[in-house]
């Protein structure tokens, strides 16, 4: 399908959201992603295709992707994406993915590493919009105080007394202790982790060490970003 760029929104730090209108109605589940193809001149060795989570919630109707821009060091794909003007189109396929919520009434621990926050914006706004009681904690690690979607997520958290967002900035990382403190009963919540690939791999080990049942864990990997 073709997605037409409606507008862009500057987010915290080096992140920007791109808001698109699909050329046909699209239904998706909060937490899913799409596959994008953006042909451009002087394509570097990372190519002209990428995956991006849909950071908008289904009730918002538009498709939003949110990503970082590394300036001169950015890939040719990102340079082309960030040069897009409203009205221009990009080809996309999907949606797909299993980083979704099956049981809205469960207790959740959402672990986010930096831009790995994108699926949680969709998931948390969707749960709120559906009138679910959001229960659990979000453990949000970021390299600095430029915390993407901070205000929007806190606005939702205010309406859900059983949901709390804890931040881990700079050298302070989400670790086994932080997980234990967020969920003293490690057997009951569902643990989600989303962020740079090496971070998610590190959490797989932490979950094993904490003896969290594997069926209670979900992962979303973002290749192409360094961590820590
Ligand atoms: C299912 C899925 C969902 C995803 N969802 C998202 C999402 O919602 N948002 C998102 O941002 N990404 C998401 N990703 C990752 C995305 O597809 C890209 O891999 C990622 O954004 C990196 O983009 P890029 O390769 O264009 O690199 P860039 O973002 O341009 O660069 C990435 C890093 O590499 C460094 N770098 C680049 N070139 C050089 C160089 N020559 N020398 C030194 N350092 C360099 C940059 O400084 C930067 O730190 C998702 C991936 C998957 C698989």
PDB file of C-alpha atoms in Angstrom, residues 107 109 176-191 206-207 209-213 216-217:
ATOM      1  CA  UNK A 107      -0.549  -7.040  35.102  1.00  0.00           C
ATOM      2  CA  UNK A 109       5.880  -4.803  33.054  1.00  0.00           C
ATOM      3  CA  UNK A 176      17.294  -7.297  37.681  1.00  0.00           C
ATOM      4  CA  UNK A 177      16.817  -5.279  40.883  1.00  0.00           C
ATOM      5  CA  UNK A 178      14.581  -2.762  39.089  1.00  0.00           C
ATOM      6  CA  UNK A 179      12.507  -5.624  37.687  1.00  0.00           C
ATOM      7  CA  UNK A 180      12.165  -7.266  41.111  1.00  0.00           C
ATOM      8  CA  UNK A 181      11.118  -3.978  42.649  1.00  0.00           C
ATOM      9  CA  UNK A 182       8.535  -3.385  39.882  1.00  0.00           C
ATOM     10  CA  UNK A 183       7.095  -6.886  40.155  1.00  0.00           C
ATOM     11  CA  UNK A 184       7.865  -8.649  43.441  1.00  0.00           C
ATOM     12  CA  UNK A 185       5.827 -11.643  42.232  1.00  0.00           C
ATOM     13  CA  UNK A 186       7.852 -12.431  39.123  1.00  0.00           C
ATOM     14  CA  UNK A 187       5.488 -15.237  38.125  1.00  0.00           C
ATOM     15  CA  UNK A 188       2.314 -13.281  37.463  1.00  0.00           C
ATOM     16  CA  UNK A 189       2.926 -10.236  35.193  1.00  0.00           C
ATOM     17  CA  UNK A 190       3.644 -10.364  31.482  1.00  0.00           C
ATOM     18  CA  UNK A 191       7.063  -8.844  30.753  1.00  0.00           C
ATOM     19  CA  UNK A 206      18.024 -11.406  32.897  1.00  0.00           C
ATOM     20  CA  UNK A 207      14.562 -12.977  32.526  1.00  0.00           C
ATOM     21  CA  UNK A 209      18.235 -15.548  35.693  1.00  0.00           C
ATOM     22  CA  UNK A 210      15.089 -14.278  37.420  1.00  0.00           C
ATOM     23  CA  UNK A 211      13.266 -17.496  36.432  1.00  0.00           C
ATOM     24  CA  UNK A 212      10.474 -15.558  34.783  1.00  0.00           C
ATOM     25  CA  UNK A 213       8.329 -18.074  32.888  1.00  0.00           C
ATOM     26  CA  UNK A 216       5.147 -14.588  30.161  1.00  0.00           C
ATOM     27  CA  UNK A 217       7.725 -12.674  28.092  1.00  0.00           C
TER      28      UNK A 217
END
